[in-house]
Tab-separated table of C-alpha atoms in Angstrom:
chain	number	residue	atom	x	y	z
A	1	MET	CA	138.639	16.136	196.644
A	2	ALA	CA	142.032	16.104	196.360
A	3	ASP	CA	144.092	18.837	199.026
A	4	MET	CA	144.131	21.658	197.405
A	5	LYS	CA	146.728	23.635	197.275
A	6	LEU	CA	148.387	27.455	198.139
A	7	VAL	CA	151.342	28.032	196.209
A	8	TYR	CA	153.157	31.542	197.709
A	9	PHE	CA	156.095	32.593	198.315
A	10	ASN	CA	157.363	31.275	202.513
A	11	ALA	CA	156.109	34.507	203.797
A	12	ARG	CA	153.005	36.032	205.553
A	13	GLY	CA	152.256	38.759	203.173
A	14	ILE	CA	149.006	38.144	201.259
A	15	ALA	CA	148.676	34.584	201.673
A	16	GLU	CA	148.651	34.458	205.036
A	17	ILE	CA	144.434	35.239	205.002
A	18	ILE	CA	143.905	32.221	203.491
A	19	ARG	CA	145.703	30.113	205.529
A	20	TRP	CA	144.250	31.523	208.345
A	21	ILE	CA	140.413	30.731	206.979
A	22	CYS	CA	141.160	27.235	205.762
A	23	LYS	CA	143.054	26.569	209.536
A	24	GLN	CA	139.819	28.411	211.617
A	25	ALA	CA	137.233	26.092	209.354
A	26	ASP	CA	139.615	23.227	209.230
A	27	ILE	CA	140.200	22.974	204.805
A	28	PRO	CA	143.003	20.839	204.423
A	29	LEU	CA	145.321	22.795	202.486
A	30	LYS	CA	148.482	21.803	201.634
A	31	ASP	CA	150.715	25.015	202.137
A	32	GLU	CA	153.677	24.882	199.386
A	33	ARG	CA	156.499	27.942	199.915
A	34	PHE	CA	159.191	28.387	198.159
A	35	GLU	CA	162.244	31.022	198.632
A	36	THR	CA	162.957	34.264	197.166
A	37	GLU	CA	166.132	32.946	194.651
A	38	GLU	CA	163.659	29.988	193.497
A	39	TRP	CA	161.323	32.538	191.844
A	40	ASP	CA	162.376	32.966	188.264
A	41	GLU	CA	162.732	29.345	187.407
A	42	LYS	CA	158.498	28.553	190.019
A	43	LYS	CA	157.222	31.627	187.688
A	44	LYS	CA	157.020	29.444	184.578
A	45	THR	CA	155.243	26.939	186.011
A	46	ILE	CA	152.009	29.278	187.767
A	47	PRO	CA	149.562	29.934	185.174
A	48	GLY	CA	149.592	33.338	185.277
A	49	GLY	CA	152.462	33.792	186.357
A	50	LYS	CA	151.277	35.546	190.320
A	51	VAL	CA	151.973	34.079	194.021
A	52	PRO	CA	149.533	33.611	195.755
A	53	VAL	CA	148.095	31.236	193.176
A	54	LEU	CA	145.344	28.674	194.326
A	55	LEU	CA	145.422	25.333	193.074
A	56	VAL	CA	142.246	23.316	193.167
A	57	LYS	CA	141.164	20.374	191.115
A	58	GLU	CA	142.787	21.021	187.395
A	59	TYR	CA	141.892	24.248	187.619
A	60	ALA	CA	144.994	27.549	189.190
A	61	LEU	CA	143.044	30.676	190.613
A	62	PRO	CA	145.136	33.387	191.452
A	63	GLN	CA	144.717	36.832	193.076
A	64	SER	CA	144.502	36.741	197.260
A	65	LEU	CA	140.821	37.988	197.663
A	66	ALA	CA	139.659	35.757	195.273
A	67	ILE	CA	140.544	33.079	196.866
A	68	ALA	CA	140.207	34.018	200.542
A	69	ARG	CA	137.201	34.386	199.811
A	70	PHE	CA	136.443	31.632	198.089
A	71	VAL	CA	137.630	29.195	200.797
A	72	ALA	CA	136.144	31.038	203.528
A	73	LYS	CA	132.832	30.863	201.680
A	74	LYS	CA	133.514	26.850	201.928
A	75	GLY	CA	134.121	27.396	205.787
A	76	GLY	CA	131.095	29.216	206.649
A	77	LEU	CA	132.546	32.922	207.062
A	78	VAL	CA	131.175	34.153	204.342
A	79	PRO	CA	128.222	36.166	205.719
A	80	GLU	CA	124.530	34.524	204.088
A	81	ASN	CA	123.385	38.139	203.369
A	82	ASP	CA	124.707	39.672	200.051
A	83	LEU	CA	125.222	43.448	201.851
A	84	GLU	CA	126.707	41.564	205.069
A	85	ALA	CA	128.942	39.681	203.134
A	86	ALA	CA	129.561	43.048	200.899
A	87	PHE	CA	130.682	44.766	203.624
A	88	VAL	CA	133.119	42.321	204.234
A	89	ASP	CA	134.546	42.857	200.761
A	90	ALA	CA	135.064	46.046	201.377
A	91	LEU	CA	137.013	45.494	205.206
A	92	ALA	CA	139.184	43.097	203.269
A	93	ASP	CA	140.138	44.913	200.413
A	94	THR	CA	140.643	48.660	203.021
A	95	LEU	CA	142.973	46.183	205.118
A	96	TYR	CA	144.960	44.798	201.509
A	97	GLU	CA	145.055	48.083	200.239
A	98	ALA	CA	146.675	49.556	203.479
A	99	LYS	CA	149.109	46.638	204.273
A	100	ASN	CA	150.064	47.378	200.592
A	101	GLU	CA	151.231	50.411	201.083
A	102	PHE	CA	153.208	49.524	204.303
A	103	TYR	CA	154.878	46.793	201.806
A	104	LYS	CA	156.187	49.207	199.301
A	105	THR	CA	158.041	50.918	202.089
A	106	ALA	CA	159.318	47.108	203.089
A	107	MET	CA	160.198	46.962	199.160
A	108	SER	CA	161.800	49.689	199.105
A	109	GLU	CA	165.633	50.547	198.962
A	110	LYS	CA	165.634	52.617	202.106
A	111	SER	CA	167.600	51.453	205.723
A	112	ASP	CA	165.775	49.273	207.589
A	113	GLU	CA	166.166	52.511	210.585
A	114	ASP	CA	164.176	54.696	207.742
A	115	LYS	CA	161.594	51.698	206.770
A	116	GLN	CA	160.359	52.201	210.649
A	117	LYS	CA	160.598	55.332	210.862
A	118	ILE	CA	158.050	55.690	208.181
A	119	TRP	CA	156.341	52.926	209.116
A	120	LYS	CA	155.626	54.609	212.911
A	121	GLU	CA	155.762	58.218	211.630
A	122	GLU	CA	153.740	58.129	208.506
A	123	TRP	CA	151.656	54.303	207.658
A	124	LEU	CA	150.515	54.384	211.286
A	125	PRO	CA	148.678	57.884	211.910
A	126	LYS	CA	147.769	58.839	208.299
A	127	THR	CA	146.862	54.774	207.000
A	128	VAL	CA	145.688	52.577	210.247
A	129	VAL	CA	144.919	54.882	212.563
A	130	PRO	CA	141.886	56.399	210.214
A	131	ILE	CA	140.517	53.042	210.068
A	132	MET	CA	141.100	51.462	213.256
A	133	ASP	CA	139.317	54.739	214.837
A	134	LYS	CA	135.907	53.403	212.444
A	135	LEU	CA	136.569	49.860	213.366
A	136	ASP	CA	137.080	50.761	217.419
A	137	LYS	CA	133.508	52.686	217.035
A	138	ARG	CA	132.096	49.706	215.609
A	139	LEU	CA	133.308	47.159	217.612
A	140	LYS	CA	132.448	48.947	220.775
A	141	ASP	CA	128.511	47.252	221.122
A	142	ARG	CA	129.317	44.106	219.099
A	143	GLU	CA	131.042	41.283	219.351
A	144	TRP	CA	131.937	40.509	215.596
A	145	TYR	CA	132.526	43.445	212.313
A	146	VAL	CA	129.630	41.754	210.846
A	147	SER	CA	126.055	39.831	211.484
A	148	ASP	CA	126.274	38.164	215.290
A	149	LYS	CA	128.899	35.782	213.854
A	150	MET	CA	132.307	35.923	212.908
A	151	THR	CA	133.627	35.409	209.339
A	152	TRP	CA	137.045	35.907	207.803
A	153	GLY	CA	136.241	40.064	208.265
A	154	ASP	CA	137.501	38.837	211.524
A	155	LEU	CA	140.455	36.650	211.143
A	156	ALA	CA	141.552	39.606	208.299
A	157	MET	CA	141.079	42.310	211.387
A	158	ALA	CA	142.943	40.129	213.932
A	159	LEU	CA	145.368	39.328	211.026
A	160	PHE	CA	146.434	43.366	210.279
A	161	PHE	CA	145.946	44.238	213.588
A	162	GLY	CA	148.315	41.517	215.270
A	163	ASP	CA	150.964	42.945	212.392
A	164	VAL	CA	150.855	46.392	213.788
A	165	LYS	CA	151.059	45.651	217.308
A	166	GLU	CA	154.385	43.695	216.216
A	167	LEU	CA	155.186	47.083	214.447
A	168	GLN	CA	154.331	49.068	217.937
A	169	THR	CA	153.517	47.115	220.903
A	170	ASP	CA	150.859	49.967	222.412
A	171	ALA	CA	149.243	50.694	219.226
A	172	PHE	CA	145.453	50.179	220.930
A	173	LYS	CA	146.190	52.171	223.886
A	174	ASN	CA	143.308	54.142	222.377
A	175	HIS	CA	141.280	51.477	220.551
A	176	ALA	CA	140.568	48.980	223.139
A	177	ALA	CA	137.976	47.833	221.416
A	178	ILE	CA	140.221	46.573	218.495
A	179	ALA	CA	142.934	45.346	221.424
A	180	ALA	CA	139.945	43.056	222.846
A	181	HIS	CA	138.746	41.971	219.473
A	182	THR	CA	142.522	41.016	218.377
A	183	ALA	CA	143.228	38.951	221.651
A	184	LYS	CA	140.346	37.280	221.247
A	185	VAL	CA	140.586	36.018	217.691
A	186	GLN	CA	144.190	34.943	218.267
A	187	ALA	CA	143.256	33.541	221.380
A	188	LEU	CA	140.543	30.673	219.185
A	189	PRO	CA	142.243	27.534	219.716
A	190	LYS	CA	142.851	26.912	215.727
A	191	ILE	CA	143.946	30.130	214.933
A	192	LYS	CA	146.419	30.356	218.315
A	193	SER	CA	147.946	27.076	216.869
A	194	TRP	CA	148.539	27.894	213.493
A	195	LEU	CA	150.315	31.138	215.351
A	196	GLN	CA	152.883	28.907	217.739
A	197	THR	CA	154.204	26.174	214.589
A	198	ARG	CA	153.904	28.431	211.304
A	199	PRO	CA	156.984	29.319	209.718
A	200	VAL	CA	158.654	32.138	210.961
A	201	THR	CA	159.197	34.356	208.230
A	202	LYS	CA	159.994	37.996	208.263
A	203	PHE	CA	156.964	39.007	206.404
B	1	MET	CA	118.247	38.781	209.423
B	2	GLU	CA	118.792	36.097	206.423
B	3	GLY	CA	117.268	36.558	203.414
B	4	ARG	CA	117.744	37.486	199.775
B	5	GLY	CA	120.521	39.725	199.605
B	6	GLY	CA	120.334	43.191	201.410
B	7	LEU	CA	116.438	44.093	201.906
B	8	HIS	CA	114.716	45.741	204.676
B	9	PRO	CA	113.086	42.679	206.990
B	10	ALA	CA	109.836	44.587	206.590
B	11	ILE	CA	110.148	44.185	202.726
B	12	GLU	CA	111.296	40.608	202.745
B	13	GLU	CA	107.992	40.094	205.095
B	14	VAL	CA	105.856	41.842	202.595
B	15	THR	CA	108.024	39.746	199.416
B	16	ARG	CA	107.004	36.577	201.554
B	17	ILE	CA	103.524	37.229	202.127
B	18	LEU	CA	102.846	37.884	198.289
B	19	SER	CA	105.320	35.408	196.541
B	20	PRO	CA	102.675	32.815	195.829
B	21	PHE	CA	100.690	35.609	194.072
B	22	CYS	CA	103.798	36.855	192.078
B	23	ALA	CA	105.640	33.728	191.936
B	24	SER	CA	106.308	34.605	188.322
B	25	LEU	CA	108.116	37.553	189.717
B	26	PRO	CA	112.250	37.939	189.330
B	27	SER	CA	113.835	37.458	193.074
B	28	TYR	CA	115.584	41.021	192.692
B	29	ALA	CA	112.592	42.438	190.333
B	30	ALA	CA	110.784	42.671	193.650
B	31	ILE	CA	111.627	45.786	195.951
B	32	MET	CA	115.279	46.901	195.899
B	33	PRO	CA	117.143	48.828	198.187
B	34	GLU	CA	117.351	52.988	197.716
B	35	LEU	CA	120.468	52.844	196.427
B	36	LYS	CA	122.693	55.962	195.601
B	37	LEU	CA	126.547	55.917	194.091
B	38	VAL	CA	128.281	58.407	195.068
B	39	TYR	CA	131.783	59.225	192.717
B	40	PHE	CA	133.434	62.025	190.726
B	41	ASN	CA	131.723	63.212	187.413
B	42	ALA	CA	133.896	60.169	185.800
B	43	ARG	CA	134.031	56.400	184.555
B	44	GLY	CA	136.851	55.844	186.756
B	45	ARG	CA	136.159	53.184	189.507
B	46	ALA	CA	132.099	53.559	189.500
B	47	GLU	CA	131.740	52.673	186.180
B	48	LEU	CA	131.413	48.756	186.617
B	49	ALA	CA	128.470	49.636	189.042
B	50	ARG	CA	127.228	51.560	187.029
B	51	TRP	CA	127.175	48.673	184.032
B	52	ILE	CA	125.662	46.163	186.390
B	53	LEU	CA	123.418	48.456	187.210
B	54	ALA	CA	122.171	49.663	183.772
B	55	TYR	CA	122.145	45.551	182.916
B	56	GLY	CA	120.173	44.773	185.844
B	57	ASN	CA	117.522	47.594	185.595
B	58	ILE	CA	118.412	48.590	189.193
B	59	ALA	CA	117.226	52.022	190.030
B	60	TYR	CA	119.487	53.987	191.466
B	61	THR	CA	120.820	57.775	191.770
B	62	ASP	CA	124.280	58.617	189.874
B	63	GLU	CA	125.355	61.302	192.035
B	64	ARG	CA	128.891	62.985	190.712
B	65	ILE	CA	131.002	65.573	192.388
B	66	GLU	CA	132.981	67.748	190.877
B	67	MET	CA	136.578	67.672	191.458
B	68	ASP	CA	135.678	71.921	192.766
B	69	ASP	CA	133.502	71.006	195.530
B	70	TRP	CA	135.228	67.791	196.402
B	71	PRO	CA	137.080	68.962	199.214
B	72	GLU	CA	134.000	70.081	201.003
B	73	LYS	CA	132.075	67.160	199.929
B	74	LYS	CA	134.779	64.677	200.928
B	75	LYS	CA	133.787	65.499	204.586
B	76	THR	CA	130.377	64.109	204.018
B	77	ILE	CA	131.921	60.962	203.462
B	78	PRO	CA	132.472	58.149	206.254
B	79	THR	CA	135.634	56.783	204.520
B	80	GLY	CA	136.775	60.157	202.710
B	81	LYS	CA	137.227	57.968	199.926
B	82	VAL	CA	134.583	57.841	196.694
B	83	PRO	CA	133.108	55.777	194.741
B	84	VAL	CA	130.882	54.687	197.645
B	85	LEU	CA	127.135	53.047	197.430
B	86	MET	CA	125.023	54.052	199.862
B	87	VAL	CA	122.267	51.363	200.606
B	88	ASP	CA	119.522	52.553	202.099
B	89	GLY	CA	121.420	55.488	203.423
B	90	LYS	CA	124.162	52.851	204.798
B	91	PRO	CA	128.054	53.355	203.317
B	92	LEU	CA	129.378	50.820	201.485
B	93	PRO	CA	132.772	51.718	200.344
B	94	GLN	CA	135.755	50.327	197.552
B	95	SER	CA	134.392	49.659	194.176
B	96	MET	CA	135.020	46.093	194.039
B	97	ALA	CA	132.975	44.624	197.066
B	98	ILE	CA	130.089	47.129	195.789
B	99	ALA	CA	130.363	45.805	192.160
B	100	ARG	CA	130.527	42.610	193.081
B	101	TYR	CA	126.528	43.270	195.411
B	102	LEU	CA	125.551	45.097	193.057
B	103	ALA	CA	126.178	42.074	190.331
B	104	ARG	CA	124.661	39.553	192.781
B	105	LEU	CA	121.584	41.628	192.857
B	106	ALA	CA	121.377	42.027	189.242
B	107	ASN	CA	122.311	37.929	189.195
B	108	LEU	CA	125.718	38.885	187.600
B	109	VAL	CA	127.525	36.302	190.080
B	110	PRO	CA	127.380	32.734	188.967
B	111	GLU	CA	125.917	29.865	191.733
B	112	ASP	CA	129.006	27.484	191.794
B	113	PRO	CA	131.408	29.023	194.264
B	114	LEU	CA	134.721	28.421	192.071
B	115	GLU	CA	133.549	29.683	189.259
B	116	ALA	CA	132.197	32.868	191.294
B	117	ALA	CA	136.135	32.845	192.065
B	118	TYR	CA	136.861	33.022	188.744
B	119	CYS	CA	135.555	35.780	188.355
B	120	ASP	CA	136.335	37.448	191.581
B	121	ALA	CA	139.852	36.609	190.349
B	122	LEU	CA	139.775	37.790	186.757
B	123	THR	CA	137.995	41.366	187.900
B	124	ASP	CA	140.574	42.200	190.391
B	125	THR	CA	143.030	41.406	187.967
B	126	LEU	CA	141.239	44.212	185.809
B	127	SER	CA	141.434	46.774	189.090
B	128	ASP	CA	144.939	46.090	188.678
B	129	VAL	CA	145.402	47.027	185.677
B	130	ALA	CA	143.010	49.945	185.810
B	131	THR	CA	145.391	50.862	188.760
B	132	GLU	CA	148.771	51.003	186.644
B	133	GLY	CA	147.023	52.762	183.728
B	134	TYR	CA	145.379	55.674	186.151
B	135	LYS	CA	149.001	55.896	187.950
B	136	ILE	CA	150.609	56.613	184.304
B	137	MET	CA	147.508	58.637	183.471
B	138	PHE	CA	147.577	60.973	186.924
B	139	SER	CA	151.755	61.314	186.959
B	140	SER	CA	153.091	64.696	187.052
B	141	LYS	CA	154.822	64.027	183.331
B	142	THR	CA	154.026	65.376	179.962
B	143	GLU	CA	150.936	63.793	177.704
B	144	ASP	CA	153.852	62.883	175.298
B	145	GLU	CA	156.374	61.114	178.295
B	146	LYS	CA	152.820	59.104	179.555
B	147	LYS	CA	151.941	58.142	175.808
B	148	GLN	CA	154.652	57.063	175.280
B	149	GLU	CA	154.637	55.282	178.882
B	150	TYR	CA	151.948	53.799	177.719
B	151	ARG	CA	152.791	52.240	174.305
B	152	GLU	CA	156.540	51.320	175.776
B	153	GLN	CA	155.368	49.395	179.747
B	154	PHE	CA	151.828	49.895	179.985
B	155	PHE	CA	150.639	47.657	177.002
B	156	PRO	CA	153.619	45.029	177.207
B	157	ASN	CA	153.984	44.551	179.816
B	158	ILE	CA	151.255	44.891	182.088
B	159	MET	CA	148.199	44.590	179.700
B	160	LYS	CA	149.292	42.179	176.968
B	161	PRO	CA	149.646	39.406	179.249
B	162	VAL	CA	145.910	40.057	180.642
B	163	LEU	CA	144.938	39.576	176.700
B	164	GLU	CA	146.891	36.962	175.820
B	165	ARG	CA	145.203	34.639	178.821
B	166	LEU	CA	141.683	35.975	178.137
B	167	GLU	CA	142.556	35.457	174.379
B	168	LYS	CA	142.754	32.085	175.022
B	169	ARG	CA	139.854	31.455	177.362
B	170	LEU	CA	137.871	33.349	175.085
B	171	SER	CA	138.764	31.593	172.174
B	172	ASN	CA	136.081	28.202	172.266
B	173	ARG	CA	133.523	29.843	174.697
B	174	GLU	CA	130.632	32.014	174.799
B	175	TRP	CA	131.248	34.237	178.058
B	176	PHE	CA	133.861	33.702	180.891
B	177	ALA	CA	132.391	31.584	182.760
B	178	SER	CA	129.390	29.290	181.675
B	179	GLN	CA	126.618	32.256	181.224
B	180	LEU	CA	127.312	36.112	181.500
B	181	THR	CA	128.559	37.623	184.782
B	182	TRP	CA	130.068	41.167	185.938
B	183	ALA	CA	133.392	39.490	184.499
B	184	ASP	CA	132.331	39.813	180.778
B	185	LEU	CA	131.024	43.450	182.088
B	186	MET	CA	134.195	44.448	183.214
B	187	ILE	CA	135.900	42.840	179.978
B	188	SER	CA	134.154	44.987	178.134
B	189	MET	CA	133.517	47.768	179.723
B	190	VAL	CA	138.296	47.487	179.772
B	191	PHE	CA	138.842	46.474	176.694
B	192	GLY	CA	136.019	48.195	174.672
B	193	GLU	CA	138.062	51.585	175.893
B	194	VAL	CA	140.781	50.837	174.355
B	195	HIS	CA	139.575	49.138	170.562
B	196	LYS	CA	137.513	53.026	170.191
B	197	ARG	CA	140.771	54.553	171.155
B	198	LYS	CA	143.490	52.048	169.691
B	199	PRO	CA	141.980	49.332	167.605
B	200	GLU	CA	145.238	48.198	166.350
B	201	MET	CA	146.224	47.109	169.614
B	202	LEU	CA	143.827	44.649	170.325
B	203	GLN	CA	144.124	42.881	166.690
B	204	PRO	CA	145.691	40.294	168.020
B	205	TYR	CA	143.082	39.268	170.297
B	206	PRO	CA	139.946	38.683	168.337
B	207	SER	CA	138.024	36.958	170.920
B	208	VAL	CA	138.144	39.829	173.825
B	209	VAL	CA	137.468	42.011	170.798
B	210	ALA	CA	134.122	40.423	170.350
B	211	LEU	CA	133.069	39.388	173.774
B	212	SER	CA	133.823	43.543	174.867
B	213	LEU	CA	130.696	44.310	171.138
B	214	LYS	CA	128.363	41.706	171.734
B	215	VAL	CA	128.485	42.982	175.443
B	216	ARG	CA	127.683	46.169	174.472
B	217	GLY	CA	125.264	45.297	172.203
B	218	LEU	CA	123.046	43.985	174.777
B	219	PRO	CA	120.236	46.347	174.841
B	220	ASN	CA	120.461	48.113	178.351
B	221	VAL	CA	124.572	48.109	178.071
B	222	LYS	CA	124.013	50.033	175.129
B	223	LYS	CA	121.177	51.959	176.329
B	224	TRP	CA	123.361	53.075	179.094
B	225	VAL	CA	126.482	53.924	177.363
B	226	GLU	CA	125.459	55.935	174.671
B	227	SER	CA	123.376	57.561	177.186
B	228	ALA	CA	126.198	57.905	180.085
B	229	PRO	CA	128.419	61.449	180.311
B	230	GLU	CA	131.473	61.838	178.215
B	231	THR	CA	134.569	62.694	180.685
B	232	GLN	CA	138.172	62.310	180.540
B	233	PHE	CA	138.782	59.190	182.131
């Protein structure tokens, strides 16, 4: 089968989870990126006019989480058990919503200083910490988020919390289990390699 | 424990023992987990789950919270957010994760992963549309300002592009995918409601209307829609 192609801005954004899953599961993926200035022209060539989009065979699959779930299934990173799979979906949705709030501020007209203030003084304590509290508790006596092996939920977590740590280096001072889990996923050879070689972008 | 859906290990064992004698039982009808759906007394983000449960004839408790009781009730919910689906006492949050899980129980998710992904993408898209609609509904504008915003912003910019693509897809197929799926239920739920209130807006989209009405005509869905509580949203 010809390689699938992911089309997105030259950014991590909401497409990054797809890249992590494909790297970890050795799924060949063409990673097509375009610059913001090219978007107006590019948009006309994309069915549905939204990115990310996954071009697979003659189809164009939109919606970042639908794409993520699809490649995760291909890569054996979706739990067999339906309820466990649903809990991973719910986790991914929750992290997506939290990141969306972050992006809203990122895309606003505020100064960089104001944005940092909002992220650190509002987003972190009000949106992120409650999520961290629950996940830290869960990870205290388990290796992975759900089931007895790694799933795309663990990748989504490490991706999200890795970014949180970039924002505030001591973010996990009260959440040791999350710190350990994030480090563990980031140390996986294929993820580690991707983190070292991926394009460096603001978001 | 590995198995079909989220069934309790003891139930899996009983099912395994009985299955030679009950080969004709639909897989999901054997025994279901105990399900309780908790949400406001509204359709909102829980209604898709209710449609799927109704279609699949799956027993559940439909717990509805009045707005006055919400501040107290909120404290008892692990994530503090609704809808939440209690599955044998375990809370599953996130409306789309809930709907997708129930759709699996009701055999409304395609086997083929790519088809399933398309259903995911469509339902996520309609969920995004609903989010934009709720923003207007719950804003502090006047009723007239809201109506104007629906008419001048929401419908042409948010809803119309989705309708156009859907109409194209449905014009030469019976269902959104290769058989009836939860995607069809959501299309019917969303656009059937538009059709009720403003049928003229859907005049250019006869295939979308036809599918919406067809799904609403399915016996279990029809029964639910006719008997469900009337709520503001």
